[in-house]
Amino acid sequence: MQSEALTYLFFILFFCKDVTLFHFLSKVLFLRGHLIGKLALATFNVLIMANTGAYINSMSKLCSLILFMYLIEVVIFFEGPRLTKSVFSLMVPLYGIINIILVAAVLSLWGEAGLAGTFTDEHVLLYVRIGSCVLTILCTSVFISSNLHHYCLLLKNKHHKLIIFFALEIALMAHLFISALMFNSYNDYSLGLITLSSTGADLCIFLISLFMLVGFEMMEDKKNKSNPTLMDLMYKSLVTDKSEYMVEVDCNSGLIVNYMLRGESQEIFVGTSYEKVGRALLDEKMHIEDKAIYYASTNLSHMLRNLSEGISSWEYEYRLISEDGEFIWYRDFIMVSGDENGSNALIVTNNIQSEKSLTYCATIDDLTGIFNRRSTQESIDRYLATHHSGYLIILDIDNFKLVNDNLGHGVGDMVLKEVSQKLTGLCRPDDIVGRLGGDEFIMFLKTTAQLNIIDKARQLCNEIEHTYSRDGIYVTISASVGICGASAQLNNFTKLYEEADKMLYVSKEKGKNTFTIAAATLATA
């Protein structure tokens, strides 16, 4: 009865111990499934222990089981840089084996069975396992509460330190297996004392080495906090600005140094490949039209090239698809800095959908979806400030009043929408199309090269002409068009509009459904 109770107690403590260990590991490496992953792995390990108990009849076999069990699980289920995974996949079983041997050695000295008796006496073995679980839980909890994992994260990018520590782990593991062999056949009290002393020394070496590595990072981190750099100050400034994401990247190693989501640190991304995270975003969520500019602005070679050319900051905009299938606008601000020790980039992402929505409402005609009068004029003036070419085309819809009076305003609205769609279809992507008000529309064709304006005007009139009907009433619309070309003299919207408007009224006087081009424009066409 006592043996059964101790067995259940061991399984419960072993489960708690593994959850605690995996919780610590998940703060340094990324675990698939997070909480569910921790619970599933801990449960799986309990089942392994429950089904292998009959076969574990020596300390060396128990140590081998622990080593390979955790080693395989960390490699398969955790994600992170290869060297970091190697160090931490060995750290967990190493620490567990040290605790088991320490507890077993203490009990062998306390009791009368000696080292070998640890595995011949079922109760003693359970006490060893329970004691090692309790010890591991307590120590790991101290590690977590002391924020040790934060400084372990900083070690991710210190490859030379990790290599030294990994080599030390291998040496300690080899020595522990030698100590484990002493449990197989010896009952001598002095050997128990030697085992306890040597394993205690192993534990001291392990902890001192770990805390020396972490200690240097703690001192450096404290120094950085007491002497904030420009990038540190930007962090604080940008956090208060409520950015969506903030990512700091080591441009030389390509690894993420810091990752924050809405002001909260996301440590699972620290130490992972920046380009891998960026590619996932590019492939899965980004609007196809924005992929080129995003990649060109964010790849590491571009950042280093800009830094070498004295360009320390830039920004760009792009769209990401949301969970409900809508594309949301974001703006990234990138700042790069570097010295003889290396180069870092800070990428700050802000959601600008509300800004875009306000801009859209201020520039777009509600009914037709094309530019309104103000944004049309501003866009044309902006272009003419640096170019003295292009054609301004004004058109009125003939018989539009008859449509409203005889077919209703609903049909009238449909006419306006269809006309705007036809005008957009006649233009190139960089041309300007707008509604000035009522049934008056405007087009500005930016490039005059290889463009026959007479053919374009004829195509426009043919495209607009259409007959609408309702309840047996038919009304045919068409377009009266006025055209004027930009020049050194006609170099702003107002001047061009005045000339094109005169041509529009000439077309109306001709009987509608026609176009008139300014004489000066025809002479140079």
Short mmCIF file of C-alpha atoms in Angstrom, two decimals:
data_model
loop_
_atom_site.label_atom_id
_atom_site.label_comp_id
_atom_site.label_asym_id
_atom_site.label_seq_id
_atom_site.Cartn_x
_atom_site.Cartn_y
_atom_site.Cartn_z
CA MET A 1 0.00 0.00 0.00
CA GLN A 2 2.81 2.39 0.93
CA SER A 3 4.68 1.49 -2.24
CA GLU A 4 1.61 2.23 -4.39
CA ALA A 5 1.07 5.61 -2.70
CA LEU A 6 4.73 6.54 -3.23
CA THR A 7 4.46 5.52 -6.89
CA TYR A 8 1.46 7.80 -7.48
CA LEU A 9 3.20 10.60 -5.62
CA PHE A 10 6.25 10.14 -7.84
CA PHE A 11 4.14 10.31 -11.04
CA ILE A 12 2.41 13.49 -9.86
CA LEU A 13 5.71 15.17 -8.94
CA PHE A 14 7.38 13.96 -12.14
CA PHE A 15 4.54 15.53 -14.15
CA CYS A 16 4.88 18.82 -12.22
CA LYS A 17 8.64 18.75 -12.64
CA ASP A 18 8.39 18.34 -16.43
CA VAL A 19 5.77 21.08 -16.76
CA THR A 20 8.10 23.39 -14.84
CA LEU A 21 11.12 22.43 -16.95
CA PHE A 22 9.23 22.82 -20.24
CA HIS A 23 7.87 26.17 -19.04
CA PHE A 24 11.43 27.37 -18.49
CA LEU A 25 12.53 26.01 -21.87
CA SER A 26 9.60 27.63 -23.69
CA LYS A 27 10.85 31.02 -22.53
CA VAL A 28 14.11 30.41 -24.37
CA LEU A 29 12.97 28.19 -27.28
CA PHE A 30 9.67 28.15 -29.14
CA LEU A 31 7.43 25.20 -28.21
CA ARG A 32 4.70 24.17 -30.63
CA GLY A 33 1.33 24.27 -28.91
CA HIS A 34 2.57 26.29 -25.91
CA LEU A 35 0.55 25.19 -22.83
CA ILE A 36 -0.99 22.16 -24.53
CA GLY A 37 2.47 21.19 -25.73
CA LYS A 38 3.91 21.36 -22.21
CA LEU A 39 1.10 19.28 -20.72
CA ALA A 40 1.24 16.73 -23.54
CA LEU A 41 5.02 16.23 -23.24
CA ALA A 42 4.85 15.99 -19.43
CA THR A 43 2.06 13.38 -19.69
CA PHE A 44 4.00 11.42 -22.30
CA ASN A 45 7.09 11.35 -20.07
CA VAL A 46 5.06 10.07 -17.10
CA LEU A 47 3.79 7.25 -19.31
CA ILE A 48 7.38 6.44 -20.33
CA MET A 49 8.43 6.27 -16.69
CA ALA A 50 5.42 4.13 -15.79
CA ASN A 51 6.14 1.61 -18.54
CA THR A 52 9.92 1.40 -18.22
CA GLY A 53 10.17 1.07 -14.43
CA ALA A 54 10.59 -2.72 -14.58
CA TYR A 55 13.54 -2.42 -16.95
CA ILE A 56 15.41 0.36 -15.12
CA ASN A 57 17.53 -1.64 -12.68
CA SER A 58 20.66 0.52 -12.61
CA MET A 59 21.62 4.17 -12.34
CA SER A 60 23.35 4.12 -15.73
CA LYS A 61 20.16 2.89 -17.44
CA LEU A 62 18.07 5.54 -15.67
CA CYS A 63 20.52 8.27 -16.69
CA SER A 64 20.52 7.00 -20.30
CA LEU A 65 16.72 7.07 -20.41
CA ILE A 66 16.59 10.63 -19.05
CA LEU A 67 19.30 11.82 -21.44
CA PHE A 68 17.75 10.47 -24.63
CA MET A 69 14.16 11.23 -23.63
CA TYR A 70 14.72 14.95 -23.12
CA LEU A 71 17.31 15.26 -25.88
CA ILE A 72 14.91 13.89 -28.50
CA GLU A 73 11.94 15.91 -27.23
CA VAL A 74 13.77 19.23 -27.27
CA VAL A 75 15.16 18.60 -30.76
CA ILE A 76 11.78 17.58 -32.20
CA PHE A 77 9.25 19.79 -30.42
CA PHE A 78 11.17 23.01 -29.74
CA GLU A 79 12.29 25.57 -32.31
CA GLY A 80 15.28 27.88 -32.21
CA PRO A 81 18.82 28.32 -33.49
CA ARG A 82 20.65 24.99 -33.81
CA LEU A 83 23.41 25.82 -31.32
CA THR A 84 20.93 27.13 -28.74
CA LYS A 85 18.80 23.99 -29.07
CA SER A 86 21.91 21.82 -28.62
CA VAL A 87 22.91 23.64 -25.42
CA PHE A 88 19.45 23.55 -23.82
CA SER A 89 18.61 20.03 -24.99
CA LEU A 90 21.63 18.85 -23.00
CA MET A 91 21.10 21.23 -20.09
CA VAL A 92 17.75 19.70 -19.04
CA PRO A 93 18.85 16.04 -18.72
CA LEU A 94 22.23 17.11 -17.31
CA TYR A 95 20.55 19.00 -14.50
CA GLY A 96 18.08 16.17 -13.87
CA ILE A 97 20.81 13.51 -13.72
CA ILE A 98 22.87 15.59 -11.29
CA ASN A 99 19.89 15.87 -8.95
CA ILE A 100 19.14 12.14 -9.13
CA ILE A 101 22.72 11.10 -8.38
CA LEU A 102 22.97 13.65 -5.55
CA VAL A 103 19.78 12.45 -3.87
CA ALA A 104 20.74 8.79 -4.37
CA ALA A 105 24.22 9.36 -2.93
CA VAL A 106 22.79 11.15 0.12
CA LEU A 107 20.30 8.36 0.78
CA SER A 108 22.98 5.70 0.31
CA LEU A 109 25.08 7.39 3.02
CA TRP A 110 22.08 7.89 5.27
CA GLY A 111 20.88 4.31 5.00
CA GLU A 112 22.69 1.03 5.18
CA ALA A 113 22.12 -0.34 1.67
CA GLY A 114 24.96 1.59 0.00
CA LEU A 115 25.01 2.73 -3.61
CA ALA A 116 23.83 -0.55 -5.14
CA GLY A 117 20.96 -0.73 -2.67
CA THR A 118 19.39 2.29 -4.34
CA PHE A 119 18.11 0.01 -7.10
CA THR A 120 17.60 -3.19 -5.12
CA ASP A 121 15.26 -1.56 -2.61
CA GLU A 122 12.03 -0.38 -4.28
CA HIS A 123 11.21 2.12 -1.55
CA VAL A 124 14.67 3.71 -1.64
CA LEU A 125 14.44 4.09 -5.43
CA LEU A 126 11.08 5.83 -5.11
CA TYR A 127 12.47 8.14 -2.44
CA VAL A 128 15.37 8.98 -4.80
CA ARG A 129 13.02 9.77 -7.65
CA ILE A 130 10.64 11.81 -5.48
CA GLY A 131 13.51 13.74 -3.90
CA SER A 132 15.10 14.55 -7.26
CA CYS A 133 11.72 15.76 -8.62
CA VAL A 134 11.18 18.06 -5.64
CA LEU A 135 14.73 19.41 -5.91
CA THR A 136 14.35 20.05 -9.66
CA ILE A 137 10.98 21.78 -9.22
CA LEU A 138 12.34 24.08 -6.51
CA CYS A 139 15.51 25.02 -8.41
CA THR A 140 13.72 25.55 -11.74
CA SER A 141 11.12 27.74 -10.04
CA VAL A 142 13.94 29.84 -8.61
CA PHE A 143 15.43 30.16 -12.12
CA ILE A 144 12.09 31.34 -13.53
CA SER A 145 11.29 33.75 -10.70
CA SER A 146 14.79 35.27 -10.87
CA ASN A 147 14.24 36.04 -14.58
CA LEU A 148 17.22 33.84 -15.49
CA HIS A 149 15.59 32.94 -18.82
CA HIS A 150 15.80 36.58 -19.93
CA TYR A 151 19.58 36.50 -19.70
CA CYS A 152 19.68 33.05 -21.31
CA LEU A 153 17.91 34.66 -24.26
CA LEU A 154 20.69 37.22 -24.50
CA LEU A 155 23.16 34.34 -24.82
CA LYS A 156 21.52 33.19 -28.04
CA ASN A 157 23.64 35.55 -30.09
CA LYS A 158 26.90 34.87 -28.17
CA HIS A 159 27.96 31.83 -30.19
CA HIS A 160 31.48 31.51 -28.75
CA LYS A 161 30.09 31.43 -25.18
CA LEU A 162 27.49 28.84 -26.11
CA ILE A 163 30.12 26.61 -27.71
CA ILE A 164 32.27 26.73 -24.57
CA PHE A 165 29.27 25.93 -22.36
CA PHE A 166 28.18 23.09 -24.68
CA ALA A 167 31.65 21.52 -24.46
CA LEU A 168 31.50 21.81 -20.66
CA GLU A 169 28.08 20.11 -20.67
CA ILE A 170 29.45 17.16 -22.64
CA ALA A 171 32.38 16.79 -20.24
CA LEU A 172 30.10 16.92 -17.19
CA MET A 173 27.71 14.40 -18.75
CA ALA A 174 30.57 11.97 -19.36
CA HIS A 175 31.72 12.34 -15.75
CA LEU A 176 28.17 11.80 -14.47
CA PHE A 177 27.88 8.52 -16.35
CA ILE A 178 31.14 7.39 -14.74
CA SER A 179 29.61 8.26 -11.35
CA ALA A 180 26.44 6.38 -12.33
CA LEU A 181 28.45 3.21 -12.95
CA MET A 182 29.51 3.21 -9.28
CA PHE A 183 25.90 2.40 -8.33
CA ASN A 184 26.01 -0.92 -10.16
CA SER A 185 28.04 -3.09 -7.82
CA TYR A 186 29.63 -1.25 -4.93
CA ASN A 187 28.23 -0.84 -1.43
CA ASP A 188 31.27 0.77 0.12
CA TYR A 189 30.51 3.82 2.29
CA SER A 190 33.58 5.67 1.02
CA LEU A 191 32.41 5.27 -2.59
CA GLY A 192 29.09 6.81 -1.66
CA LEU A 193 30.95 9.74 -0.15
CA ILE A 194 33.15 10.04 -3.26
CA THR A 195 30.09 9.93 -5.53
CA LEU A 196 28.33 12.56 -3.48
CA SER A 197 31.41 14.80 -3.50
CA SER A 198 32.14 14.43 -7.21
CA THR A 199 28.50 14.95 -8.21
CA GLY A 200 28.28 17.94 -5.91
CA ALA A 201 31.36 19.29 -7.63
CA ASP A 202 29.69 18.69 -11.00
CA LEU A 203 26.66 20.64 -9.83
CA CYS A 204 28.83 23.48 -8.59
CA ILE A 205 30.77 23.61 -11.85
CA PHE A 206 27.52 23.56 -13.84
CA LEU A 207 25.86 26.31 -11.83
CA ILE A 208 28.98 28.46 -11.55
CA SER A 209 29.54 28.23 -15.31
CA LEU A 210 25.91 29.05 -16.04
CA PHE A 211 25.83 31.97 -13.64
CA MET A 212 29.17 33.28 -14.88
CA LEU A 213 27.84 33.35 -18.43
CA VAL A 214 24.54 34.84 -17.36
CA GLY A 215 26.22 37.16 -14.89
CA PHE A 216 28.23 38.88 -17.62
CA GLU A 217 25.01 39.38 -19.59
CA MET A 218 23.29 40.76 -16.48
CA MET A 219 26.11 43.26 -15.95
CA GLU A 220 26.03 44.29 -19.61
CA ASP A 221 22.25 44.60 -19.54
CA LYS A 222 22.40 46.72 -16.38
CA LYS A 223 25.03 48.91 -18.01
CA ASN A 224 22.86 49.38 -21.08
CA LYS A 225 19.87 50.30 -18.92
CA SER A 226 21.85 52.87 -16.94
CA ASN A 227 23.37 54.32 -20.15
CA PRO A 228 20.57 54.21 -22.71
CA THR A 229 21.52 54.38 -26.37
CA LEU A 230 19.62 56.24 -29.05
CA MET A 231 17.88 53.00 -29.96
CA ASP A 232 16.85 52.45 -26.33
CA LEU A 233 15.35 55.93 -26.21
CA MET A 234 13.49 55.25 -29.43
CA TYR A 235 12.09 52.09 -27.89
CA LYS A 236 10.52 54.06 -25.06
CA SER A 237 9.24 56.73 -27.40
CA LEU A 238 7.72 54.27 -29.79
CA VAL A 239 6.16 52.12 -27.07
CA THR A 240 4.22 55.14 -25.88
CA ASP A 241 3.15 55.66 -29.48
CA LYS A 242 1.33 52.30 -29.23
CA SER A 243 2.97 50.59 -32.17
CA GLU A 244 1.64 47.24 -33.33
CA TYR A 245 5.04 45.56 -33.62
CA MET A 246 8.63 46.41 -32.78
CA VAL A 247 11.43 44.16 -33.95
CA GLU A 248 15.15 44.66 -33.35
CA VAL A 249 17.43 42.68 -35.63
CA ASP A 250 21.14 41.94 -35.56
CA CYS A 251 21.96 42.72 -39.20
CA ASN A 252 25.17 40.67 -39.12
CA SER A 253 23.78 37.42 -37.72
CA GLY A 254 20.27 37.86 -39.13
CA LEU A 255 18.71 36.98 -35.77
CA ILE A 256 15.91 38.76 -33.92
CA VAL A 257 17.26 40.45 -30.78
CA ASN A 258 13.99 41.84 -29.46
CA TYR A 259 10.35 41.39 -30.50
CA MET A 260 7.40 43.26 -29.03
CA LEU A 261 3.69 43.04 -29.82
CA ARG A 262 1.65 46.04 -28.63
CA GLY A 263 4.22 46.77 -25.93
CA GLU A 264 4.47 43.17 -24.69
CA SER A 265 7.74 41.28 -25.14
CA GLN A 266 7.44 38.12 -27.29
CA GLU A 267 10.53 36.22 -26.16
CA ILE A 268 9.73 33.10 -28.21
CA PHE A 269 10.85 34.99 -31.34
CA VAL A 270 14.16 36.17 -29.86
CA GLY A 271 17.05 34.33 -31.49
CA THR A 272 15.01 33.15 -34.49
CA SER A 273 15.80 34.03 -38.09
CA TYR A 274 14.50 37.47 -39.07
CA GLU A 275 14.27 36.55 -42.73
CA LYS A 276 12.33 33.36 -41.91
CA VAL A 277 9.72 35.37 -39.99
CA GLY A 278 9.61 37.92 -42.81
CA ARG A 279 9.15 35.24 -45.48
CA ALA A 280 6.21 33.74 -43.57
CA LEU A 281 4.57 37.18 -43.50
CA LEU A 282 5.32 37.69 -47.18
CA ASP A 283 3.95 34.31 -48.28
CA GLU A 284 0.86 34.06 -46.09
CA LYS A 285 -0.59 37.50 -45.40
CA MET A 286 0.76 40.21 -47.69
CA HIS A 287 -1.12 41.75 -50.61
CA ILE A 288 0.49 40.62 -53.84
CA GLU A 289 1.01 44.21 -55.02
CA ASP A 290 3.03 45.09 -51.90
CA LYS A 291 5.40 42.12 -51.77
CA ALA A 292 8.09 43.69 -53.95
CA ILE A 293 8.38 46.94 -51.98
CA TYR A 294 8.26 45.07 -48.66
CA TYR A 295 11.08 42.73 -49.61
CA ALA A 296 13.17 45.52 -51.14
CA SER A 297 12.81 47.63 -47.99
CA THR A 298 13.35 44.94 -45.36
CA ASN A 299 16.02 42.53 -46.58
CA LEU A 300 19.23 42.64 -44.58
CA SER A 301 21.51 43.42 -47.52
CA HIS A 302 19.40 46.51 -48.28
CA MET A 303 19.68 47.64 -44.63
CA LEU A 304 23.47 47.24 -44.58
CA ARG A 305 23.80 48.99 -47.94
CA ASN A 306 21.73 51.93 -46.74
CA LEU A 307 23.81 52.15 -43.57
CA SER A 308 27.04 52.22 -45.61
CA GLU A 309 25.57 55.02 -47.77
CA GLY A 310 24.62 57.10 -44.74
CA ILE A 311 20.87 56.36 -44.92
CA SER A 312 19.80 55.61 -41.36
CA SER A 313 16.00 55.56 -41.64
CA TRP A 314 13.17 55.01 -44.12
CA GLU A 315 9.54 53.93 -44.20
CA TYR A 316 7.10 52.12 -46.48
CA GLU A 317 3.47 50.99 -46.51
CA TYR A 318 1.84 47.66 -47.25
CA ARG A 319 -1.34 45.65 -46.72
CA LEU A 320 -1.85 42.47 -44.69
CA ILE A 321 -4.94 40.31 -44.78
CA SER A 322 -6.82 40.14 -41.48
CA GLU A 323 -8.66 37.19 -39.96
CA ASP A 324 -11.95 38.33 -41.54
CA GLY A 325 -10.38 38.45 -44.99
CA GLU A 326 -10.04 42.25 -45.22
CA PHE A 327 -6.74 43.91 -46.14
CA ILE A 328 -5.41 46.32 -43.48
CA TRP A 329 -2.85 49.03 -44.20
CA TYR A 330 0.39 49.16 -42.16
CA ARG A 331 3.37 51.49 -42.19
CA ASP A 332 6.87 50.33 -41.18
CA PHE A 333 9.57 52.67 -39.95
CA ILE A 334 13.10 51.29 -40.06
CA MET A 335 16.11 52.77 -38.32
CA VAL A 336 19.59 51.24 -38.66
CA SER A 337 22.67 51.96 -36.60
CA GLY A 338 26.10 50.40 -36.39
CA ASP A 339 29.62 50.62 -35.03
CA GLU A 340 32.71 48.44 -34.88
CA ASN A 341 30.79 45.86 -32.82
CA GLY A 342 28.06 45.29 -35.40
CA SER A 343 24.87 46.69 -36.90
CA ASN A 344 21.30 46.63 -35.63
CA ALA A 345 18.00 47.54 -37.25
CA LEU A 346 14.84 48.62 -35.46
CA ILE A 347 11.58 47.99 -37.33
CA VAL A 348 8.42 49.61 -35.99
CA THR A 349 5.01 48.72 -37.43
CA ASN A 350 1.90 50.87 -37.09
CA ASN A 351 -1.66 50.16 -38.17
CA ILE A 352 -2.65 53.07 -40.45
CA GLN A 353 -6.00 51.75 -41.64
CA SER A 354 -7.93 54.58 -39.96
CA GLU A 355 -5.57 57.11 -41.52
CA LYS A 356 -6.06 55.52 -44.94
CA SER A 357 -9.82 55.48 -44.45
CA LEU A 358 -9.85 59.19 -43.61
CA THR A 359 -7.64 59.94 -46.61
CA TYR A 360 -9.90 57.85 -48.82
CA CYS A 361 -13.01 59.66 -47.64
CA ALA A 362 -11.34 63.04 -48.17
CA THR A 363 -10.13 62.28 -51.71
CA ILE A 364 -12.68 59.90 -53.22
CA ASP A 365 -16.12 60.68 -54.63
CA ASP A 366 -18.62 58.66 -52.58
CA LEU A 367 -20.86 57.64 -55.47
CA THR A 368 -18.39 56.76 -58.22
CA GLY A 369 -15.27 55.71 -56.31
CA ILE A 370 -12.95 57.96 -58.34
CA PHE A 371 -11.19 61.19 -57.26
CA ASN A 372 -13.36 64.10 -56.13
CA ARG A 373 -12.85 67.63 -57.47
CA ARG A 374 -10.29 68.71 -54.86
CA SER A 375 -8.08 65.63 -55.05
CA THR A 376 -8.28 65.67 -58.88
CA GLN A 377 -7.04 69.26 -58.99
CA GLU A 378 -4.29 68.60 -56.42
CA SER A 379 -3.06 65.47 -58.25
CA ILE A 380 -2.90 67.27 -61.59
CA ASP A 381 -1.15 70.32 -60.10
CA ARG A 382 1.35 68.05 -58.36
CA TYR A 383 2.19 66.38 -61.67
CA LEU A 384 2.39 69.64 -63.64
CA ALA A 385 4.80 71.10 -61.07
CA THR A 386 7.52 68.88 -62.56
CA HIS A 387 6.13 68.06 -66.04
CA HIS A 388 4.86 70.17 -68.93
CA SER A 389 3.12 67.42 -70.82
CA GLY A 390 -0.20 65.60 -70.77
CA TYR A 391 -3.79 66.07 -71.96
CA LEU A 392 -6.65 67.41 -69.86
CA ILE A 393 -10.04 66.06 -70.99
CA ILE A 394 -13.32 67.44 -69.66
CA LEU A 395 -16.63 65.80 -70.51
CA ASP A 396 -20.29 66.38 -69.73
CA ILE A 397 -22.87 63.63 -70.05
CA ASP A 398 -25.40 64.64 -72.70
CA ASN A 399 -29.08 64.15 -71.78
CA PHE A 400 -28.25 63.30 -68.17
CA LYS A 401 -31.10 65.51 -66.93
CA LEU A 402 -33.50 63.49 -69.12
CA VAL A 403 -32.28 60.31 -67.43
CA ASN A 404 -33.06 61.67 -63.98
CA ASP A 405 -36.40 63.17 -65.01
CA ASN A 406 -37.70 60.19 -67.00
CA LEU A 407 -35.93 57.13 -65.61
CA GLY A 408 -35.37 58.22 -62.01
CA HIS A 409 -32.41 59.20 -59.89
CA GLY A 410 -31.57 55.54 -59.23
CA VAL A 411 -30.83 55.05 -62.93
CA GLY A 412 -29.05 58.41 -62.93
CA ASP A 413 -26.70 57.18 -60.19
CA MET A 414 -26.10 54.00 -62.17
CA VAL A 415 -25.17 56.09 -65.23
CA LEU A 416 -22.61 58.06 -63.24
CA LYS A 417 -21.05 54.87 -61.88
CA GLU A 418 -20.86 53.21 -65.30
CA VAL A 419 -19.35 56.31 -66.91
CA SER A 420 -16.67 56.50 -64.20
CA GLN A 421 -15.86 52.82 -64.77
CA LYS A 422 -15.57 53.35 -68.53
CA LEU A 423 -13.29 56.36 -68.06
CA THR A 424 -11.07 54.40 -65.67
CA GLY A 425 -10.90 51.57 -68.21
CA LEU A 426 -9.71 53.99 -70.89
CA CYS A 427 -6.85 55.26 -68.73
CA ARG A 428 -3.53 53.79 -67.70
CA PRO A 429 -2.88 53.11 -63.99
CA ASP A 430 -0.91 56.34 -63.50
CA ASP A 431 -3.41 58.60 -65.28
CA ILE A 432 -5.91 60.68 -63.28
CA VAL A 433 -9.70 60.29 -63.40
CA GLY A 434 -12.10 62.37 -61.33
CA ARG A 435 -15.64 63.68 -61.00
CA LEU A 436 -15.88 67.44 -60.74
CA GLY A 437 -19.53 67.37 -59.72
CA GLY A 438 -22.93 66.55 -61.21
CA ASP A 439 -22.39 64.96 -64.63
CA GLU A 440 -19.01 66.60 -65.26
CA PHE A 441 -15.94 64.33 -65.36
CA ILE A 442 -12.28 64.91 -65.98
CA MET A 443 -9.38 62.81 -67.28
CA PHE A 444 -5.71 63.69 -67.30
CA LEU A 445 -3.50 61.54 -69.54
CA LYS A 446 0.03 62.04 -68.27
CA THR A 447 2.10 60.73 -71.14
CA THR A 448 1.65 62.17 -74.64
CA ALA A 449 4.29 59.98 -76.30
CA GLN A 450 2.84 57.41 -78.72
CA LEU A 451 -0.69 58.67 -77.99
CA ASN A 452 -3.00 59.84 -80.80
CA ILE A 453 -5.30 62.22 -78.96
CA ILE A 454 -7.83 62.31 -81.81
CA ASP A 455 -8.22 58.51 -81.77
CA LYS A 456 -8.43 58.58 -77.98
CA ALA A 457 -11.19 61.23 -78.07
CA ARG A 458 -13.15 59.29 -80.70
CA GLN A 459 -12.82 56.10 -78.60
CA LEU A 460 -14.06 58.02 -75.55
CA CYS A 461 -17.22 59.26 -77.31
CA ASN A 462 -17.98 55.78 -78.67
CA GLU A 463 -17.52 54.22 -75.24
CA ILE A 464 -19.83 56.65 -73.41
CA GLU A 465 -22.73 56.52 -75.87
CA HIS A 466 -25.38 54.17 -74.49
CA THR A 467 -29.19 53.85 -74.29
CA TYR A 468 -30.98 53.32 -70.98
CA SER A 469 -34.63 52.40 -70.57
CA ARG A 470 -37.36 51.95 -67.97
CA ASP A 471 -41.06 51.24 -68.38
CA GLY A 472 -40.86 51.71 -72.15
CA ILE A 473 -39.03 55.04 -71.94
CA TYR A 474 -35.64 55.24 -73.69
CA VAL A 475 -32.93 57.83 -73.16
CA THR A 476 -29.58 57.82 -74.97
CA ILE A 477 -26.61 59.45 -73.31
CA SER A 478 -23.40 60.59 -74.96
CA ALA A 479 -20.43 62.81 -74.15
CA SER A 480 -19.51 66.36 -75.06
CA VAL A 481 -15.74 66.59 -74.71
CA GLY A 482 -13.21 69.39 -74.49
CA ILE A 483 -9.45 68.72 -74.67
CA CYS A 484 -6.37 70.83 -74.03
CA GLY A 485 -2.70 69.87 -73.83
CA ALA A 486 -0.29 71.03 -71.14
CA SER A 487 2.63 73.25 -72.09
CA ALA A 488 5.12 75.68 -70.58
CA GLN A 489 2.37 78.32 -70.61
CA LEU A 490 -0.52 76.06 -69.59
CA ASN A 491 1.30 74.63 -66.60
CA ASN A 492 -1.35 74.29 -63.89
CA PHE A 493 -4.83 72.91 -63.43
CA THR A 494 -6.65 76.26 -63.52
CA LYS A 495 -5.16 77.36 -66.85
CA LEU A 496 -5.70 73.97 -68.46
CA TYR A 497 -9.25 73.72 -67.16
CA GLU A 498 -10.20 77.14 -68.54
CA GLU A 499 -9.00 76.17 -72.03
CA ALA A 500 -10.53 72.69 -71.97
CA ASP A 501 -13.84 74.11 -70.67
CA LYS A 502 -14.01 76.47 -73.68
CA MET A 503 -13.53 73.47 -75.97
CA LEU A 504 -16.29 71.62 -74.11
CA TYR A 505 -18.84 74.35 -74.89
CA VAL A 506 -17.76 74.35 -78.53
CA SER A 507 -18.62 70.63 -78.59
CA LYS A 508 -22.06 71.31 -77.05
CA GLU A 509 -22.73 73.94 -79.69
CA LYS A 510 -21.85 71.41 -82.39
CA GLY A 511 -24.74 69.22 -81.25
CA LYS A 512 -23.28 67.01 -78.50
CA ASN A 513 -21.67 63.55 -78.76
CA THR A 514 -18.48 65.03 -80.14
CA PHE A 515 -15.11 66.38 -79.08
CA THR A 516 -13.12 69.56 -79.61
CA ILE A 517 -9.36 69.88 -79.18
CA ALA A 518 -7.67 73.24 -78.59
CA ALA A 519 -5.94 74.54 -81.71
CA ALA A 520 -2.58 74.92 -79.97
CA THR A 521 -2.80 71.31 -78.84
CA LEU A 522 -3.64 70.05 -82.33
CA ALA A 523 -0.69 71.96 -83.73
CA THR A 524 1.74 70.07 -81.50
CA ALA A 525 -0.05 66.68 -81.43
#
